[in-house]
mmCIF file of C-alpha atoms and ligand atoms in Angstrom:
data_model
loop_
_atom_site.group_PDB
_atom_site.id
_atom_site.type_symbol
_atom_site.label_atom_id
_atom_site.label_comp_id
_atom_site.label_asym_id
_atom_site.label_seq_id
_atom_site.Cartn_x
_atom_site.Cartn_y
_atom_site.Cartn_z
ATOM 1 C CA UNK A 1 98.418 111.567 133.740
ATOM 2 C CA UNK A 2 98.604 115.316 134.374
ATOM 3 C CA UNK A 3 98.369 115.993 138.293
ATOM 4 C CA UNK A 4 94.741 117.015 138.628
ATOM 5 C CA UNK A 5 93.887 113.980 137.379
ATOM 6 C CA UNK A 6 96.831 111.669 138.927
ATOM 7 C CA UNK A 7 95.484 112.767 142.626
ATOM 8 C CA UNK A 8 91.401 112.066 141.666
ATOM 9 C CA UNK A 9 93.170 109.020 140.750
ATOM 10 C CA UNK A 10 95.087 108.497 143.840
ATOM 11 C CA UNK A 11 93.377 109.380 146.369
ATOM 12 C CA UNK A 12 89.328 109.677 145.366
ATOM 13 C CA UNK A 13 88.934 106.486 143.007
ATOM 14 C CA UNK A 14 88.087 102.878 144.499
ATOM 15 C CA UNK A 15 85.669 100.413 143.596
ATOM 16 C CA UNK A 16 81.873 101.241 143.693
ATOM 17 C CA UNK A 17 79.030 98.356 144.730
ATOM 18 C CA UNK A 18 75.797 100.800 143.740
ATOM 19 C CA UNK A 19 76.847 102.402 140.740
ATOM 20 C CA UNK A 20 77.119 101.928 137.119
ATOM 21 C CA UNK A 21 79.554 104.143 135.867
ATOM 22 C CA UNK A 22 81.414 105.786 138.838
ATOM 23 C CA UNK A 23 84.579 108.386 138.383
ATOM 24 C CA UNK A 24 86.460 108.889 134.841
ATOM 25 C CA UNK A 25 83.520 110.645 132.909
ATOM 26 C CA UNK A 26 81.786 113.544 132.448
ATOM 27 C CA UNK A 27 79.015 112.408 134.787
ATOM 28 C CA UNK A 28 78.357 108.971 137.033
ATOM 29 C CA UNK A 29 75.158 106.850 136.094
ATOM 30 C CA UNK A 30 72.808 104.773 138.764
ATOM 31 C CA UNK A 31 70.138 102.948 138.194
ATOM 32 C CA UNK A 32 66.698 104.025 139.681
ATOM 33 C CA UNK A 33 64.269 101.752 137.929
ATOM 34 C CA UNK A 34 61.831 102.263 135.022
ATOM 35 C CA UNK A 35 64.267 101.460 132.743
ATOM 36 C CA UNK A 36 66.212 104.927 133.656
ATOM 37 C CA UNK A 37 69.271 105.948 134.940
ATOM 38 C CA UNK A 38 70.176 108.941 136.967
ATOM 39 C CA UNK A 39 72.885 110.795 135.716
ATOM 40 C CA UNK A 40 74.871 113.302 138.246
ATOM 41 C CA UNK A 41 77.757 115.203 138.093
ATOM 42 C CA UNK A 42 79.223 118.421 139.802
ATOM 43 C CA UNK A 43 81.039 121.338 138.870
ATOM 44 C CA UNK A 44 82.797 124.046 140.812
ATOM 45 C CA UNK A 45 83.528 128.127 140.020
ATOM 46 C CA UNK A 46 85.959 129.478 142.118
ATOM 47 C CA UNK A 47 86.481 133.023 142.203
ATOM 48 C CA UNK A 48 89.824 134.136 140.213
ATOM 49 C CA UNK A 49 89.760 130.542 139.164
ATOM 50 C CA UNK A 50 87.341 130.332 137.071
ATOM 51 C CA UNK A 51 85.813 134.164 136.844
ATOM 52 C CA UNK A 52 86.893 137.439 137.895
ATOM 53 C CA UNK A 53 85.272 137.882 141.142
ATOM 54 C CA UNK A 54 83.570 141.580 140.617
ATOM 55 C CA UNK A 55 82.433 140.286 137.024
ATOM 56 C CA UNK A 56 78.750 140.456 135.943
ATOM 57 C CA UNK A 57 76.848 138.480 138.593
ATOM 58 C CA UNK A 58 74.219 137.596 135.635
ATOM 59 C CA UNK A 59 76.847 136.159 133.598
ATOM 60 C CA UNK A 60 78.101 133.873 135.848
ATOM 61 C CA UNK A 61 74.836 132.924 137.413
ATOM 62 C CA UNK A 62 74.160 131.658 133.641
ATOM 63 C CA UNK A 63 77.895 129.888 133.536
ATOM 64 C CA UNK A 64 77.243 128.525 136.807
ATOM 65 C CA UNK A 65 74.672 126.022 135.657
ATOM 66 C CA UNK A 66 75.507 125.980 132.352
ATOM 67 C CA UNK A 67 78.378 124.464 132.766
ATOM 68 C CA UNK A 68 77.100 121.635 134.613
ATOM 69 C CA UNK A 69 74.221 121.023 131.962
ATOM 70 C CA UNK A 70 76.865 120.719 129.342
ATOM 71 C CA UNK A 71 78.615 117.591 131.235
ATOM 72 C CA UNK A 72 74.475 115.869 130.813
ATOM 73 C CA UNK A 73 74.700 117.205 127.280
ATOM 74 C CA UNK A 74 78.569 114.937 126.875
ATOM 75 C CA UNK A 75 76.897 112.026 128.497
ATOM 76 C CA UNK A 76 73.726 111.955 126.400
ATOM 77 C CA UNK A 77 71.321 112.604 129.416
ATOM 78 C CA UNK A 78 68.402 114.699 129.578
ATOM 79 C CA UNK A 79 69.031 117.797 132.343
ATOM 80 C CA UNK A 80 66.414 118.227 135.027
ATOM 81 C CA UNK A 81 67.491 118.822 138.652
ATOM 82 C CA UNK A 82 70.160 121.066 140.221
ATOM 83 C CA UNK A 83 71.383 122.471 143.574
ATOM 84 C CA UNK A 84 73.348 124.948 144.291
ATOM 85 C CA UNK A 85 76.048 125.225 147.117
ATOM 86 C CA UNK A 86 77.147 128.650 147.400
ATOM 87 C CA UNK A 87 79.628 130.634 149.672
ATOM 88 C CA UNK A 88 79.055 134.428 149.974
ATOM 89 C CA UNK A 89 81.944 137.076 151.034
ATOM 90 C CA UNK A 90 78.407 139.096 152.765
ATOM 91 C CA UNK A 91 74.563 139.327 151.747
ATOM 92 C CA UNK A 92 74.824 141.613 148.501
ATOM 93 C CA UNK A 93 71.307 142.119 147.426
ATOM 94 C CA UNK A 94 72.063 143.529 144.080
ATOM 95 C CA UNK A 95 74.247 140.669 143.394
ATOM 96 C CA UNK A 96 72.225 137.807 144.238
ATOM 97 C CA UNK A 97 69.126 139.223 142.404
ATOM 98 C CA UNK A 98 71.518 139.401 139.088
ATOM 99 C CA UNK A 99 73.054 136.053 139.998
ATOM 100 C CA UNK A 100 70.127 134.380 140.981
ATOM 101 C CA UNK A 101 67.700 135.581 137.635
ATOM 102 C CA UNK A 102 71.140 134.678 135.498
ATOM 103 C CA UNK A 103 70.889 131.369 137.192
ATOM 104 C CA UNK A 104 66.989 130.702 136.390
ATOM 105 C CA UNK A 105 67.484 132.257 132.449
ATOM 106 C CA UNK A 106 69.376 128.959 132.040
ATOM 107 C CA UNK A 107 67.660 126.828 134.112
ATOM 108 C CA UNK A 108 64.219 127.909 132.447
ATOM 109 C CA UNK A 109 66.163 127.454 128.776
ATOM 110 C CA UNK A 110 66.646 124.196 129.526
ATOM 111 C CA UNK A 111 63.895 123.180 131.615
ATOM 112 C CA UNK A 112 66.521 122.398 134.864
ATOM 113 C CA UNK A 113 64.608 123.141 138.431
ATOM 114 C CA UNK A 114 66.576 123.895 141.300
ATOM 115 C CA UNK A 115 65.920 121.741 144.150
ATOM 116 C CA UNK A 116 67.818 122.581 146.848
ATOM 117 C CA UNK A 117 71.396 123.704 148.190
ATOM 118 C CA UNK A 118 73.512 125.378 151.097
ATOM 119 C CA UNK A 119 74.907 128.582 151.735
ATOM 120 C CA UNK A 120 77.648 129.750 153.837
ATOM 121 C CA UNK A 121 79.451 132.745 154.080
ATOM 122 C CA UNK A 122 83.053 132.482 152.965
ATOM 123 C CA UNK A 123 84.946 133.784 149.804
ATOM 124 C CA UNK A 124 82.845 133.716 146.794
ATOM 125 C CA UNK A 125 82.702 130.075 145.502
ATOM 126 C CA UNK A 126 79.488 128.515 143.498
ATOM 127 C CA UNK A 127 79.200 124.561 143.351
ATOM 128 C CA UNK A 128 76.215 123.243 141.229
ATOM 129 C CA UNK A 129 75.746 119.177 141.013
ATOM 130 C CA UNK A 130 73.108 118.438 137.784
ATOM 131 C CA UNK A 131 70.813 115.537 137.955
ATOM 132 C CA UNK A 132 69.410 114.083 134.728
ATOM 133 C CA UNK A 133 67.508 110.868 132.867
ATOM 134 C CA UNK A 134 68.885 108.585 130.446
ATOM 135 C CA UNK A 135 67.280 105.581 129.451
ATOM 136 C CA UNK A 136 69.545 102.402 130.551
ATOM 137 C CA UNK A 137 72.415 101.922 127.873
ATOM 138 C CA UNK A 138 71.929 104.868 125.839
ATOM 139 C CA UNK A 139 74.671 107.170 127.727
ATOM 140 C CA UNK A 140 77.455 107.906 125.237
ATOM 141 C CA UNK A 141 80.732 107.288 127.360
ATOM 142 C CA UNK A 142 84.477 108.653 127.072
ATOM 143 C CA UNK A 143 85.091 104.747 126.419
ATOM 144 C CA UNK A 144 83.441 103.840 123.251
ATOM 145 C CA UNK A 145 85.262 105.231 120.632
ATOM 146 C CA UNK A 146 86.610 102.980 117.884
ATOM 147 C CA UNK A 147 89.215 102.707 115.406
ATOM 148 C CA UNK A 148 88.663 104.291 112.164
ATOM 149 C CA UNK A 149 85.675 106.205 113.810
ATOM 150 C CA UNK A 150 85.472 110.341 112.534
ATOM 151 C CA UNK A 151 86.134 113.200 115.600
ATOM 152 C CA UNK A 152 83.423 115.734 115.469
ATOM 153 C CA UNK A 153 83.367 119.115 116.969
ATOM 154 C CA UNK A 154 80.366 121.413 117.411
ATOM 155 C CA UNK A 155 80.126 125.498 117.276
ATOM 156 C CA UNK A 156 83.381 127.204 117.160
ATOM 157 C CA UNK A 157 86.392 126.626 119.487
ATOM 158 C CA UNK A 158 88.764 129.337 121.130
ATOM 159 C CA UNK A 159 86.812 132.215 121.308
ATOM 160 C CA UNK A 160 86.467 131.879 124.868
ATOM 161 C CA UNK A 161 89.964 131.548 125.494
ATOM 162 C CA UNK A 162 90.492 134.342 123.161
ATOM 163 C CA UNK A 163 87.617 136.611 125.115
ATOM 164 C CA UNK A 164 89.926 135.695 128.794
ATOM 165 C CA UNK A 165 93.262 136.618 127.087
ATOM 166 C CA UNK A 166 91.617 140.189 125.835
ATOM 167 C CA UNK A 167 90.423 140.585 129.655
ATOM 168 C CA UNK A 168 93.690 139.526 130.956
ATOM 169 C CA UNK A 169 94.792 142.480 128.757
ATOM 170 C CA UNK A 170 96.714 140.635 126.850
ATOM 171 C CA UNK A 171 95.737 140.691 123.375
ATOM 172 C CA UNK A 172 93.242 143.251 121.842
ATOM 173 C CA UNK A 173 90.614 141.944 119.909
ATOM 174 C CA UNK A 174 89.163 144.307 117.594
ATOM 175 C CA UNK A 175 85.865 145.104 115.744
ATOM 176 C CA UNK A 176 83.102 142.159 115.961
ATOM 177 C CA UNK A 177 84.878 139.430 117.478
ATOM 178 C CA UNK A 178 85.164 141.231 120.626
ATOM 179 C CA UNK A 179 81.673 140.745 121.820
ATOM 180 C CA UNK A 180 81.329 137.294 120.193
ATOM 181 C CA UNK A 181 84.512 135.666 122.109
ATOM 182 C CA UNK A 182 83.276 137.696 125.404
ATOM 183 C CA UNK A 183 79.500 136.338 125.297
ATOM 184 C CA UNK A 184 81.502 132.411 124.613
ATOM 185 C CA UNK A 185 83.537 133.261 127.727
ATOM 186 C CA UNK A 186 80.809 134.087 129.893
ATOM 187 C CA UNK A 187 77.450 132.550 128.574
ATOM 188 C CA UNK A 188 77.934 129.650 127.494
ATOM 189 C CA UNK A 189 75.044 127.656 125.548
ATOM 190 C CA UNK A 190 75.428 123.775 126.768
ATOM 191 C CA UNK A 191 74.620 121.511 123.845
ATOM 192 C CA UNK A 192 72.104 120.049 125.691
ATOM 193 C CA UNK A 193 70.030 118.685 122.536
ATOM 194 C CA UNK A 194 73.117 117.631 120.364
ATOM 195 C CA UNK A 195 74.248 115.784 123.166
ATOM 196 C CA UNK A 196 70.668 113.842 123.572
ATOM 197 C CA UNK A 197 70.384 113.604 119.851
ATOM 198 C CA UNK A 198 73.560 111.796 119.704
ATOM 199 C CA UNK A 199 72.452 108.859 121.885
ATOM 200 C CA UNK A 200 72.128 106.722 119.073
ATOM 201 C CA UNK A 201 75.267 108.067 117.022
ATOM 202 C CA UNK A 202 77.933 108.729 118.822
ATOM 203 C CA UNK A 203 80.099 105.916 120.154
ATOM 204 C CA UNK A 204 82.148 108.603 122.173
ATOM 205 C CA UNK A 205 81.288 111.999 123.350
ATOM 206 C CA UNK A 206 83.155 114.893 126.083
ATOM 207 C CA UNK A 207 82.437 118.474 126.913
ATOM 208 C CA UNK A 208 85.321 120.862 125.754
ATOM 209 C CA UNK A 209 85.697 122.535 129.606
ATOM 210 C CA UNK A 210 89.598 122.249 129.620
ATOM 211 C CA UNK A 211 90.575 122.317 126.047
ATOM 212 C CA UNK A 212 90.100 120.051 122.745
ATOM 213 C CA UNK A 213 93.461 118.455 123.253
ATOM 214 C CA UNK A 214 92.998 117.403 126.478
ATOM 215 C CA UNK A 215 89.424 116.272 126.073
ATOM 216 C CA UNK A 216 90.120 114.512 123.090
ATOM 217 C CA UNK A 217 92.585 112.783 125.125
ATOM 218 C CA UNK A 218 90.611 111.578 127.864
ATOM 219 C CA UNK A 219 88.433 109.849 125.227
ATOM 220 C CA UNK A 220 91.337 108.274 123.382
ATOM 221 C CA UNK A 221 92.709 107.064 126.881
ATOM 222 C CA UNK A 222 89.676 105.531 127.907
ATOM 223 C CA UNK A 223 88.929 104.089 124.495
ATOM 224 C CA UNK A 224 92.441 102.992 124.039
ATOM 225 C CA UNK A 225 93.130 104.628 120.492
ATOM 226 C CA UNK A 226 95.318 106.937 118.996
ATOM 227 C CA UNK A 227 93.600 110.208 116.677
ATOM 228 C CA UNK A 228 95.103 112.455 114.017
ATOM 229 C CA UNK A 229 93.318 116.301 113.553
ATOM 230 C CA UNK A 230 93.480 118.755 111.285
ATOM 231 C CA UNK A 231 94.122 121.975 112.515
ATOM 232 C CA UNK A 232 92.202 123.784 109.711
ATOM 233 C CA UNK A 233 89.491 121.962 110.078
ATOM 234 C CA UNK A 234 88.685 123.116 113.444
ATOM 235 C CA UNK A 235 85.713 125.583 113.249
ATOM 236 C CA UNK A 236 87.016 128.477 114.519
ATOM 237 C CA UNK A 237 85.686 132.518 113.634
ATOM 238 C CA UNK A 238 87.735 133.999 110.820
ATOM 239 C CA UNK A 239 88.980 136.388 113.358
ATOM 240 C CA UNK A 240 91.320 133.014 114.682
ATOM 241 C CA UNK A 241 90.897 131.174 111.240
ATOM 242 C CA UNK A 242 93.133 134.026 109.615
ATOM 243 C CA UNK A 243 95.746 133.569 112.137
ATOM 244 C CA UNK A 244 96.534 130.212 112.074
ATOM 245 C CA UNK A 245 100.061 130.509 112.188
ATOM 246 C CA UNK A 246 100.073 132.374 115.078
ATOM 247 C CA UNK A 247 100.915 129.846 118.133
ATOM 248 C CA UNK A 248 98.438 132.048 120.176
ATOM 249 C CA UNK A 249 96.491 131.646 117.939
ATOM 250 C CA UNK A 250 97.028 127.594 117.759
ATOM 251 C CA UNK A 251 96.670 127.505 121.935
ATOM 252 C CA UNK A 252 93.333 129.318 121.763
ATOM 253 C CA UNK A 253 91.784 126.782 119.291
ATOM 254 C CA UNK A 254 93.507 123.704 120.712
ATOM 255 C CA UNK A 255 94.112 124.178 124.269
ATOM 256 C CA UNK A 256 91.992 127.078 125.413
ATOM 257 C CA UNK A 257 88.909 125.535 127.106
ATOM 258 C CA UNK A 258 85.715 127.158 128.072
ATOM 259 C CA UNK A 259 84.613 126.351 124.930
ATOM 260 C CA UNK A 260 81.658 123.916 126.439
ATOM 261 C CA UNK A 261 80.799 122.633 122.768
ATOM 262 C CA UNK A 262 80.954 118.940 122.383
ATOM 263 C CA UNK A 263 84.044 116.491 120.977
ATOM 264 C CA UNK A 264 82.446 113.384 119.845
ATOM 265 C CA UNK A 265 83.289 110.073 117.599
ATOM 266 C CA UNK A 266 80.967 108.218 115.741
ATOM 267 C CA UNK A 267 81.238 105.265 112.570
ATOM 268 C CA UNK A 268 82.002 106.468 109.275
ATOM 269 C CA UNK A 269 78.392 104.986 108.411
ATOM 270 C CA UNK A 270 76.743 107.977 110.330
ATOM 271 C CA UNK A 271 78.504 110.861 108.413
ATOM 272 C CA UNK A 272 74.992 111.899 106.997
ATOM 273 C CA UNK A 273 72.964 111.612 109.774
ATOM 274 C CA UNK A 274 75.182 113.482 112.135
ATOM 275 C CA UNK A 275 75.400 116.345 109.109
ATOM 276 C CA UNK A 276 71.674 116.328 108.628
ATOM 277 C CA UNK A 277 71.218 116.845 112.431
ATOM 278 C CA UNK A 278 73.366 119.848 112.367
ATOM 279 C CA UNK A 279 71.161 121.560 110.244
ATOM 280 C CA UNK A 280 68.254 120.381 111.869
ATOM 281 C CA UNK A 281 69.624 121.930 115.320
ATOM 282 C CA UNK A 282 71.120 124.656 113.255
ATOM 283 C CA UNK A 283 74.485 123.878 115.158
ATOM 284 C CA UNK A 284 77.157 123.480 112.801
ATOM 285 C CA UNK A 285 79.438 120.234 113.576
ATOM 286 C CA UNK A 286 82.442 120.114 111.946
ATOM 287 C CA UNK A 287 85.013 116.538 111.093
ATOM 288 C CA UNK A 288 87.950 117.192 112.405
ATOM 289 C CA UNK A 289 89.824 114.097 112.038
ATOM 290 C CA UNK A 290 89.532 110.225 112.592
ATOM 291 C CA UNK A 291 91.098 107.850 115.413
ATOM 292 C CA UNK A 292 93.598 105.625 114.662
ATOM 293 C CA UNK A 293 95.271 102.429 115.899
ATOM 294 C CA UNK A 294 98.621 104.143 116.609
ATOM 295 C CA UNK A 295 98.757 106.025 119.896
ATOM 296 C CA UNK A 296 98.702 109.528 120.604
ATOM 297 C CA UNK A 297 97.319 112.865 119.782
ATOM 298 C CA UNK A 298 98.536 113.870 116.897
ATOM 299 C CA UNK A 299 97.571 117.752 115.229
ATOM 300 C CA UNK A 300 98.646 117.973 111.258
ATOM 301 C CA UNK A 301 98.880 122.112 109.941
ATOM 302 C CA UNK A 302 99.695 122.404 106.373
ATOM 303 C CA UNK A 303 100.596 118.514 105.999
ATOM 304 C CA UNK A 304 102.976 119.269 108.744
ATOM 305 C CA UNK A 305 102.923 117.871 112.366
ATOM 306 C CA UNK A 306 102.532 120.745 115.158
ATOM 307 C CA UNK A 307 104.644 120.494 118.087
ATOM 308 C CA UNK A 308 101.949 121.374 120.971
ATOM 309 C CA UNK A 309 103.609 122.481 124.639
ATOM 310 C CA UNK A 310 100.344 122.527 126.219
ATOM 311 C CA UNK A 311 97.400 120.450 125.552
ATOM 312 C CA UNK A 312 94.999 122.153 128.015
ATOM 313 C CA UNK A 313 93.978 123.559 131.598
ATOM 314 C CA UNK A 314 95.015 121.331 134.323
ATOM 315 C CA UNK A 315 94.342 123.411 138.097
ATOM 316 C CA UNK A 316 97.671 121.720 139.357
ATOM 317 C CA UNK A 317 99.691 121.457 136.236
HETATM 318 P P1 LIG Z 1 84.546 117.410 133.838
HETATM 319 O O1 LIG Z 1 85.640 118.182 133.137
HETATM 320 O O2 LIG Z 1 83.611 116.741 132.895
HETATM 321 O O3 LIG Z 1 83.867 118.181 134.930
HETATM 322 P P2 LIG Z 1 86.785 116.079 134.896
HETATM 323 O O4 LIG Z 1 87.423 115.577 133.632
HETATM 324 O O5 LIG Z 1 87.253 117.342 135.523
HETATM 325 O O6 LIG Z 1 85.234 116.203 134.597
HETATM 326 O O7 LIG Z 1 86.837 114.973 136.020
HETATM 327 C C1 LIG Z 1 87.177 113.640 135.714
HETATM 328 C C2 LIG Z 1 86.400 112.700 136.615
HETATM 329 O O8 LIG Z 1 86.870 112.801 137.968
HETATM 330 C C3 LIG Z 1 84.902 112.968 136.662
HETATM 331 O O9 LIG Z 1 84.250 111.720 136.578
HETATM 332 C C4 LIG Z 1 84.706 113.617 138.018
HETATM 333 O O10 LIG Z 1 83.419 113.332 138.535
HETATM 334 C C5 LIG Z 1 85.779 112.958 138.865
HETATM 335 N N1 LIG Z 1 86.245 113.755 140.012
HETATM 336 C C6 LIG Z 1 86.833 114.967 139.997
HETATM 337 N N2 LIG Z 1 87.165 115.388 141.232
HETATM 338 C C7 LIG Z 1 86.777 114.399 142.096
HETATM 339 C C8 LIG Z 1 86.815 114.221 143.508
HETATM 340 N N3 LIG Z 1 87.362 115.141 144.317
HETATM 341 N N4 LIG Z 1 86.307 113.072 144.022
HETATM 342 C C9 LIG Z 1 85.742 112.141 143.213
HETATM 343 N N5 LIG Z 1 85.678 112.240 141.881
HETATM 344 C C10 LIG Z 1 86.176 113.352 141.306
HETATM 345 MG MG1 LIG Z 2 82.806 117.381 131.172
#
C-alpha cells in the first residue's frame, strides 16, 4: 500500500453500522429508502497541489466540481447535489465571479445544484463533497471485477499530464496538441453518462484522478485479480501515440493522472454493447487488456514487458 493510502487505512478506516459501502471506493453508498441509495464522496484542490494558485479562476471553478462528478460517474450514480467549502487568501471580486460562473457552467452541464457550504479565509483551498442517486444494487464497485473480464478505457489518457509538464516548463508541446492537453488539464468533462450507462455492464469501474496504473490497481486489489495491458492500445493523441518509446512519454499515458476518464471491466459477453454505446455517447472506449488469475499489473510494449518506476500520484509517496 503506497502511504496515502496506508494512513486512510490506519488511522480513518473502522467498521460502519449505517452504511453500505463505507471507505475504499470512489464514493460511499447509504440507503435512504425508495429503493435508492445516496451516493457521496468528496474531493479536495489545494493550491500548488493540485493547480497553480494565480491560474484561471474559471478553469478551476469548472475542475472543482468536475472532479467530484466524475467519482458519481466511476460509481454508476446519477450527480445532483454539491457544496462547496472554500478558504479565501481575501474577498477578490473578479475572482469569485470567474470562479463562481466556472463552477455553475458545470454544475448546469450536468444538472448538479449547489446546496450549501462554508467559507473561511485562509490560503486558497476548494473542497466540494457530490451527492447523487443510484438505485439499490446497481453501483458498479472497485470490487467486482472478474477473471477473464476485458479493461476498458474511455477518451484519451495523458494529455493532462502532458498539458502540467508543458506548464512546469518542462517539455514544449508544439502545434495543436498544446491547447488540447491544456483544456484536459484544466476542464475536465466527467463521464457522467458512461458511467450511468454502465450500470448494467460493467462489473468494475474507477475514475483515472491519479493515474491508469494506480487506478487499475485499486480495482485489481479489491477484486483480487491480476491484469495484463497493452501499451499501444491505450488511446492516447498521436502527438503521445508517436512517441511511445519515449519513457516520458510512457509516464504521461500510464501514470500521469488528471485524466478523469473512466477504467472499467466488464464480461467478454458485453464487448458489443459497450462498443455500440460508445458511439451512441460519441465517447470512444478503447480495450486495453483483460484481468487475469496471476497477480499483478503487468504493461506489455512491443511483446515486451515494461519495467514501470512509478505507477501514479500518491500526495505522500
Ligand atoms: P478518489 O481518488 O476516488 O477521490 P481515493 O482513491 O483518493 O478516492 O480514496 C480512497 C478512499 O479513501 C475513498 O473511499 C475515500 O473516500 C477514502 N478517504 C480518503 N481520505 C479519507 C479520510 N481522511 N477519511 C476517511 N476516508 C478517506
Ligand atoms: Mg475516484
Amino acid at each position: 500500500m503506497t502511504p496515502e493510502f496506508n494512513l486512510i487505512h490506519q488511522f480513518f478506516t473502522r467498521p460502519t453500522a449505517q452504511t453500505d459501502l463505507s471507505i475504499g471506493d470512489d464514493a460511499a453508498l447509504i440507503s435512504v429508502g425508495n429503493g435508492m441509495q445516496l451516493a457521496i464522496s468528496t474531493d479536495m484542490l489545494v493550491a500548488g497541489t493540485h493547480f497553480f494558485a494565480d491560474g484561471d479562476p474559471y478553469q478551476l471553478g469548472w475542475k472543482s466540481l468536475a472532479v467530484n462528478i466524475s467519482d458519481m460517474a466511476a460509481i454508476g450514480a446519477q450527480a445532483k447535489w454539491a457544496t462547496l467549502a472554500i478558504a479565501l487568501p481575501d474577498i477578490n471580486d473578479t475572482w469569485l465571479a470567474a470562479f463562481s460562473q466556472g463552477f455553475f457552467a458545470c454544475a448546469d452541464q450536468f444538472d448538479v445544484d449547489l446546496i450549501g457550504g462554508d467559507t473561511t479565509r485562509g490560503p486558497l483551498n476548494i473542497s466540494v463533497q457530490i451527492m447523487g442517486e443510484i438505485p439499490i444494487g446497481k453501483a458498479i464497485q472497485r470490487s467486482g471485477a472478474k477473471v477473464d473480464d476485458d479493461i476498458w478505457v474511455s477518451g484519451n489518457l495523458g494529455s493532462a499530464a502532458l498539458g502540467l509538464v508543458h506548464l512546469q516548463n518542462k517539455t514544449h508541446i508544439l502545434g495543436n496538441a498544446l491547447p488540447v492537453c491544456l483544456n484536459a488539464l484544466h476542464m475536465p468533462t466527467p463521464r457522467l453518462g458512461l458511467g450511468v450507462a454502465l450500470r448494467d455492464m460493467a462489473s468494475s469501474c474507477i475514475d483515472i484522478s491519479d493515474g491508469l496504473l494506480a487506478d487499475l490497481g485499486h480495482i485489481l486489489q479489491a477484486s483480487n485479480c491480476g491484469a495484463t495491458i497493452l501499451l499501444e492500445h491505450i488511446p492516447c493523441i498521436d502527438y503521445l501515440k508517436q512517441d511511445l518509446q519515449n519513457a516520458r512519454t510512457q509516464h504521461a499515458i500510464l501514470a500521469g493522472g488528471d485524466d478523469y476518464e473512466l477504467c472499467f471491466t466488464a464480461p467478454k459477453t458485453k464487448r458489443a454493447a459497450i462498443q455500440m454505446l460508445g458511439n451512441q455517447l460519441g465517447l470512444p472506449l478503447s480495450l486495453i487488456g483483460e484481468t487475469q488469475e496471476k497477480s499483478g499489473l503487468h504493461v506489455m510494449h512491443n511483446n515486451q514487458e515494461l519495467t514501470i518506476s512509478s505507477k501514479g500520484f500518491d500526495h505522500f509517496g
